[in-house]
Short mmCIF file of C-alpha atoms in Angstrom, two decimals:
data_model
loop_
_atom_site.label_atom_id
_atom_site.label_comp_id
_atom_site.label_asym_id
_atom_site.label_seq_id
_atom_site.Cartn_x
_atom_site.Cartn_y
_atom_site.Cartn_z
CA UNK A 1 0.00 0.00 0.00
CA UNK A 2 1.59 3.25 -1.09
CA UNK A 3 1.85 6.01 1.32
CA UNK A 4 -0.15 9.04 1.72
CA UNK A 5 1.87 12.23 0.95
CA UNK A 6 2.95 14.35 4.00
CA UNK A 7 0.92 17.29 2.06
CA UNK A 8 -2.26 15.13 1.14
CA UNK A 9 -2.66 13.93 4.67
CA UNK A 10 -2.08 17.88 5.71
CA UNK A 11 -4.67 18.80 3.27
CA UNK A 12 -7.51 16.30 4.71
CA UNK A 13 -6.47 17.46 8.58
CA UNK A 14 -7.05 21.09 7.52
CA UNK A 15 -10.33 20.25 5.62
CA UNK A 16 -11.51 18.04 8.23
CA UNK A 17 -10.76 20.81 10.81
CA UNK A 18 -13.16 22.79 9.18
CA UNK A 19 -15.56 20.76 8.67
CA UNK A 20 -15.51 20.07 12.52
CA UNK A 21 -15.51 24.26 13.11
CA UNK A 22 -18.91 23.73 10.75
CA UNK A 23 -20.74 21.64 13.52
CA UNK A 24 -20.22 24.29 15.89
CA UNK A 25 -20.68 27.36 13.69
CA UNK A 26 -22.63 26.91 10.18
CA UNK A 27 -21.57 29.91 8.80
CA UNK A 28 -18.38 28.40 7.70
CA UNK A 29 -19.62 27.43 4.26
CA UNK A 30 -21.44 30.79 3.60
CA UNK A 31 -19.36 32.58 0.66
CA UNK A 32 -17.83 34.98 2.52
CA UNK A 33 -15.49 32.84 4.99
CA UNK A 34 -15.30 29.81 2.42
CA UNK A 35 -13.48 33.07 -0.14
CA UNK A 36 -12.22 34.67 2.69
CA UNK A 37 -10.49 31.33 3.55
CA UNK A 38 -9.21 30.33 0.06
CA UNK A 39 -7.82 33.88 -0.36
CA UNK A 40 -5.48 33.18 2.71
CA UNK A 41 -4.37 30.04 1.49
CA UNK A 42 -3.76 31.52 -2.11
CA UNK A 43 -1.47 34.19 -0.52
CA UNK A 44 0.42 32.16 2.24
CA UNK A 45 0.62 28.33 0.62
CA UNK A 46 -0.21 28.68 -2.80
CA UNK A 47 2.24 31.97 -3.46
CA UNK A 48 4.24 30.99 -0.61
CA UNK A 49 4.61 34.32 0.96
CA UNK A 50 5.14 34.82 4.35
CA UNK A 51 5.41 38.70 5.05
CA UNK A 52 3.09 39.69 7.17
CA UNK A 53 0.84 38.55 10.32
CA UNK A 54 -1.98 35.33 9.29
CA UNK A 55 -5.34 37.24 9.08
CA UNK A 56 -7.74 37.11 12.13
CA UNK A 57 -11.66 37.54 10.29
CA UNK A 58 -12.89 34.80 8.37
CA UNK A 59 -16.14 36.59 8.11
CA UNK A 60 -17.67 34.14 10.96
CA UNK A 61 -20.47 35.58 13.25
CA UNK A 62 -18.57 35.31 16.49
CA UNK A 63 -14.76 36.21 17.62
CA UNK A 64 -14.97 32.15 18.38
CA UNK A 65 -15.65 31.39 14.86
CA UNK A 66 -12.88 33.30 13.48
CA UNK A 67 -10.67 31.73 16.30
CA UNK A 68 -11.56 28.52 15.12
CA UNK A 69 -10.95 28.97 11.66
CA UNK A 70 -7.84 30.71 12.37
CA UNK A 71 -6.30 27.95 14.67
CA UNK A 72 -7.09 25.40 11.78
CA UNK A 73 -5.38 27.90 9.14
CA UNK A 74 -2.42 28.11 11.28
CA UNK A 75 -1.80 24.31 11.83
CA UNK A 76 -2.08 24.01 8.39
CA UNK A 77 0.32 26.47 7.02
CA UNK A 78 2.39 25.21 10.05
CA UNK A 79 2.48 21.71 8.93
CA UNK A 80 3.38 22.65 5.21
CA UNK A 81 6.29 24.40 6.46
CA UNK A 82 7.73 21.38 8.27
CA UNK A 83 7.20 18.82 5.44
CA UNK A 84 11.06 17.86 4.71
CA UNK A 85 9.88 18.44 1.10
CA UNK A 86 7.71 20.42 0.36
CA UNK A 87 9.75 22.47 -1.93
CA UNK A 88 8.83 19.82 -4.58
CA UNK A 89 5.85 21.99 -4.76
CA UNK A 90 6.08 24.92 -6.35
CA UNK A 91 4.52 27.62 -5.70
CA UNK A 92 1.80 28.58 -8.00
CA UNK A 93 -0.24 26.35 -10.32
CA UNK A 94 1.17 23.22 -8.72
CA UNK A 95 -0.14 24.34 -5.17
CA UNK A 96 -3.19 25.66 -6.18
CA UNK A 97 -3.90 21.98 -7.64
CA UNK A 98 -2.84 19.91 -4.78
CA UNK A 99 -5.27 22.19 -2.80
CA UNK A 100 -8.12 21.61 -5.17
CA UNK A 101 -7.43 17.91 -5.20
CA UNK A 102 -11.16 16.29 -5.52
CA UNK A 103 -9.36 13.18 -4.42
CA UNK A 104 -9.48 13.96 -0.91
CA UNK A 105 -12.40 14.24 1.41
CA UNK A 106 -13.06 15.01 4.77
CA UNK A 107 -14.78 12.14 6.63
CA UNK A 108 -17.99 13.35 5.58
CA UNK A 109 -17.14 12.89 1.88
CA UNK A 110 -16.97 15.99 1.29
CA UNK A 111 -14.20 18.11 -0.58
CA UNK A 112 -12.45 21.46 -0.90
CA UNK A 113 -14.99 23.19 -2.74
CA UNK A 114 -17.10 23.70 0.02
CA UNK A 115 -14.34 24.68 2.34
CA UNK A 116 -12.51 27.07 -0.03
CA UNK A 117 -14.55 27.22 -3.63
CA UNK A 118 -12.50 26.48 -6.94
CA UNK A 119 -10.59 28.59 -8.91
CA UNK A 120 -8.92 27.27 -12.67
CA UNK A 121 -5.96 29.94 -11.48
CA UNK A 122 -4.28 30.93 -8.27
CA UNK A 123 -5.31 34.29 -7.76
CA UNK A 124 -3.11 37.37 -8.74
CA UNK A 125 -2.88 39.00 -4.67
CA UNK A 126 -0.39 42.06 -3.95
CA UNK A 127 -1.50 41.88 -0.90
CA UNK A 128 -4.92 40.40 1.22
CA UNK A 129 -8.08 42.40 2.17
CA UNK A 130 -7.66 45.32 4.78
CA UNK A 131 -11.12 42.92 5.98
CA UNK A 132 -9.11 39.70 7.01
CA UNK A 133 -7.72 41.81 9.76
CA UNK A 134 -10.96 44.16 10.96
CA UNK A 135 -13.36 41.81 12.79
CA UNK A 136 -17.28 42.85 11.91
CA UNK A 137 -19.61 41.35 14.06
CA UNK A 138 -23.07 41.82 14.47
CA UNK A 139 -24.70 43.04 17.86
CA UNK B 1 -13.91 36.78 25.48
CA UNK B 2 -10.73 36.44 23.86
CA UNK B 3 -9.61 34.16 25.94
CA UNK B 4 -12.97 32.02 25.32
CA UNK B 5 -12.01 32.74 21.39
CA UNK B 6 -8.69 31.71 22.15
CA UNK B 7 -9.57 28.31 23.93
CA UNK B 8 -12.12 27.58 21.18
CA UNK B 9 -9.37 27.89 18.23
CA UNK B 10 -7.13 25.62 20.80
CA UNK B 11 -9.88 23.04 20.57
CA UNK B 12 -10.00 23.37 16.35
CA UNK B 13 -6.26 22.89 16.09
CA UNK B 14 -6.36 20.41 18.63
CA UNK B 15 -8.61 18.89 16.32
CA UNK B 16 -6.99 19.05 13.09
CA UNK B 17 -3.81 17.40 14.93
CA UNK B 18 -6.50 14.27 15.84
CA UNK B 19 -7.32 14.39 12.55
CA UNK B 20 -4.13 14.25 10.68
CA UNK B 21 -26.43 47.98 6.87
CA UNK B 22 -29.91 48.55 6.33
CA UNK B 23 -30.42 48.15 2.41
CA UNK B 24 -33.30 48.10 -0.77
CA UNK B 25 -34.32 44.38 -1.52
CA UNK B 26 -35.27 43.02 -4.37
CA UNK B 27 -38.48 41.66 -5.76
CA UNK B 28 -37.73 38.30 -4.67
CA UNK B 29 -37.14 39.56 -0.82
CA UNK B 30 -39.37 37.67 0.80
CA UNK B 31 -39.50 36.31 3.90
CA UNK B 32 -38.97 32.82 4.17
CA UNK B 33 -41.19 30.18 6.02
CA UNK B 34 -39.57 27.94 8.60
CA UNK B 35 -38.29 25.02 7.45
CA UNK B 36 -36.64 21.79 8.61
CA UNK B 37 -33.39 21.25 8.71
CA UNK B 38 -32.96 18.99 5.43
CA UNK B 39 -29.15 18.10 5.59
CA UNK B 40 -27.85 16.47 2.39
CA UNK B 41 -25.04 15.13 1.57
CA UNK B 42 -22.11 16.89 0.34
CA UNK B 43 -24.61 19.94 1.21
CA UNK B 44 -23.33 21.05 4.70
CA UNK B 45 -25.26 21.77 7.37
CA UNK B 46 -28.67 23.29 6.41
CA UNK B 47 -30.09 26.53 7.70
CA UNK B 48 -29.79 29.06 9.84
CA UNK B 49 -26.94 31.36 11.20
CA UNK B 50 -27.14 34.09 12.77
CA UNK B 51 -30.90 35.82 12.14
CA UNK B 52 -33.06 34.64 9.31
CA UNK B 53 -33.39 31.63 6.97
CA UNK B 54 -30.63 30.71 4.86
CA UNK B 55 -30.66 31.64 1.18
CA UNK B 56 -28.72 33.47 -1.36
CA UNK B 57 -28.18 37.24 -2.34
CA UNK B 58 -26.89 39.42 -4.95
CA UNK B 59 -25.90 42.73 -3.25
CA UNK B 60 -24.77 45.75 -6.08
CA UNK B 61 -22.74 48.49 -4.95
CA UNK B 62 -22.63 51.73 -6.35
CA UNK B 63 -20.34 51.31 -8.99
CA UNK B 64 -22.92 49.15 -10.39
CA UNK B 65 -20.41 45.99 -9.48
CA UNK B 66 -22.06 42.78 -8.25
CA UNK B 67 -20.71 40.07 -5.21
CA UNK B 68 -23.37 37.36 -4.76
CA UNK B 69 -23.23 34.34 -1.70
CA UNK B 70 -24.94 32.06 0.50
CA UNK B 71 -25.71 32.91 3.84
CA UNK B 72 -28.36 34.24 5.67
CA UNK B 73 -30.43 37.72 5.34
CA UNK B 74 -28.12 39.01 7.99
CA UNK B 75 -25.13 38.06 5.77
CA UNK B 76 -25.68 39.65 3.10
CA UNK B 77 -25.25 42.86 5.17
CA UNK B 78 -22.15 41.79 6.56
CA UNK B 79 -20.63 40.87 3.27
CA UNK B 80 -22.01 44.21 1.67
CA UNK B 81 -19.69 46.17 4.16
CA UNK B 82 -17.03 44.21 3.77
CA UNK B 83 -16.84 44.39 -0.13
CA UNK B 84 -17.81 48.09 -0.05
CA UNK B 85 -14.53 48.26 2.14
CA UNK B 86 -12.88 46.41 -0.24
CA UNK B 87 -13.17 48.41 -3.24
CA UNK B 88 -14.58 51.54 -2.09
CA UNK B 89 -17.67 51.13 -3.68
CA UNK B 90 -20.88 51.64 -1.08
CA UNK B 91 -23.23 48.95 -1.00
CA UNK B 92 -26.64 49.57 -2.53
CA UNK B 93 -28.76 46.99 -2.35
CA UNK B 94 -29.72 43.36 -1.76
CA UNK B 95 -31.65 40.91 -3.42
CA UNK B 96 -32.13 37.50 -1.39
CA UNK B 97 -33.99 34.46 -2.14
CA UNK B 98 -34.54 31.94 0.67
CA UNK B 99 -33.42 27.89 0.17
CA UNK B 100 -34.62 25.41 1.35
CA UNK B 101 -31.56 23.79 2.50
CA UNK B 102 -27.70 24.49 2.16
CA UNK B 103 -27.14 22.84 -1.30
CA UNK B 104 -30.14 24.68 -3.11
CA UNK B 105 -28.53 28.00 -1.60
CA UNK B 106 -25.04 27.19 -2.75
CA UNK B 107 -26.76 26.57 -6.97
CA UNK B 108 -28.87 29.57 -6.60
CA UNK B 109 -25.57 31.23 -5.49
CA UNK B 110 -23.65 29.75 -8.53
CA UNK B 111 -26.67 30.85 -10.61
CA UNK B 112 -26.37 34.41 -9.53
CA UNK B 113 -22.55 34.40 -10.03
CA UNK B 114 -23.14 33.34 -13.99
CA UNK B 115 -26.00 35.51 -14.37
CA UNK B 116 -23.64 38.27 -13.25
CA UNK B 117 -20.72 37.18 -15.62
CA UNK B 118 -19.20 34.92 -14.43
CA UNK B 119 -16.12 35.09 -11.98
CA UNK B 120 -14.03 36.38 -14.44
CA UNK B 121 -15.85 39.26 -14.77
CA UNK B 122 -14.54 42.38 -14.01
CA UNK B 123 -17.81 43.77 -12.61
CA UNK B 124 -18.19 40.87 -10.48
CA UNK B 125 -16.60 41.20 -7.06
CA UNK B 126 -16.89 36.81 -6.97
CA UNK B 127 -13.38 35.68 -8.24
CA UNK B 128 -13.97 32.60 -6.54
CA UNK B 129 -16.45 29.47 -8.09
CA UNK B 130 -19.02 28.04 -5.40
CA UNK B 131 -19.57 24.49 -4.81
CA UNK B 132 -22.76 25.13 -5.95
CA UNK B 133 -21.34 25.05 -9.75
CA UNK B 134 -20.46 21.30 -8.76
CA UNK B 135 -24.08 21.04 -7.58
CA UNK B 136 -25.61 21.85 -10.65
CA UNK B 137 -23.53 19.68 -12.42
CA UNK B 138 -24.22 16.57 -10.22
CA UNK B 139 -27.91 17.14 -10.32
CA UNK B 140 -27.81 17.52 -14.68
CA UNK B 141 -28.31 21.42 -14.49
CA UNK B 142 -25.03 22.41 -16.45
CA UNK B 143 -22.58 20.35 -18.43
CA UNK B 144 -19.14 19.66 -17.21
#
């Protein structure tokens, strides 16, 4: 039985993660955290930058639901970092498609599109939403 | 309440390691009836968040530009403000259509997004395809 790459098995913790944040908070499919969350990931994993602070507001409803989100983010980009190789990956296209890999599911069955949408391209990003960092919550 | 916030994300990472504005509406703004809580597969977890009934919107900003989602009434506010933010464009007004359950909202939301463009288009603030696209594929709406 072949092994599961370091980065697949990453992958499937993170969406899994979310999907558990979802059964506590079931916002975290509505468009604005599942875009909010896929532009992180575009800037940090799939362009590999790393210059400035991981964003704080996913868009949840509650400063809980953005923690959670956040704390799954984290441990994700954390575990990419520490994979001996991930610099097989290149940033860019190659990224962006091990993200959107319909392969693997969260124990649910259920996939990345409803965690972080689909785009054909990584997205161009000088930099990430003045939002990400601005918590808006409703009284 | 941080350090409830705090504790909570503690519990998600935890986890993942066990793991390995007041606006116009549209025509369509109705008010939804209540519904049960009709969880499908691959849909997520049906309605509500927050206040109101889960749906989808189209809110236009001034510039004419369009963002459209899934979420609740409430929402669509919240996303208004933060794409007016975005691009400096106030928000204008809202058009929402209830669902009756997570993976009708996420196709009406992909809906919207193509009746808008597309995500490619410029004048649509959505770069992003929803798994509702999927949806409608799976269920014979749209081609691959």
């Amino acid at each position: 039985m072949s092994e599961v790459p370091a980065i697949d098995q990453a992958i499937v913790a993170m969406l899994s993660g979310l999907e558990g944040v979802e059964a506590e908070h079931d916002e975290l499919t509505d468009t604005d955290v599942r875009e909010s969350i896929h532009l992180v990931l575009n800037y940090f994993f799939v362009s590999g930058k790393n210059d400035r602070p991981l964003p704080v507001a996913y868009g949840m409803f509650s400063p809980e639901g953005d923690a959670a989100v956040s704390a799954v983010v984290r441990e994700f980009l954390a575990a990419t970092r520490s994979i001996r190789n991930i610099d097989q990956y290149p940033v860019g296209q190659a990224r962006l498609d091990l993200l959107q890999n319909p392969k693997l599911a969260t124990p649910q069955g259920r996939i990345y599109d409803e965690f972080i949408g689909h785009t054909d391209t990584p997205i161009a990003q000088q930099e990430l939403p003045a939002y990400l960092y601005e918590p808006d919550y409703d009284e | 309440m941080a350090a409830k916030a705090a504790a909570h994300g503690d519990e998600a990472a935890k986890a993942v390691k066990g793991a390995l504005g007041a606006v116009g509406t549209g025509a369509d703004d109705a008010a939804g009836a209540a519904f049960a809580a009709t969880k499908k597969a691959g849909a997520g977890v049906a309605p509500t968040s927050n206040t109101g009934q889960l749906g989808s919107y189209t809110n236009t900003h001034a510039s004419g530009a369009t963002y459209s989602g899934k979420g609740t009434r409430a929402r669509s506010q919240q996303s208004g403000r933060r794409q007016a933010r975005a691009h400096d464009d106030p928000h204008v007004a809202t058009d929402f259509t209830p669902a009756e359950n997570a993976r009708e909202a996420l196709k009406q939301e992909s809906r919207r997004i193509d009746a808008h463009g597309g995500v490619s288009d410029p004048s649509n603030y959505n770069q992003i395809e929803s798994p509702g696209r999927r949806f409608r594929i799976e269920d014979g709406e749209l081609l691959e």
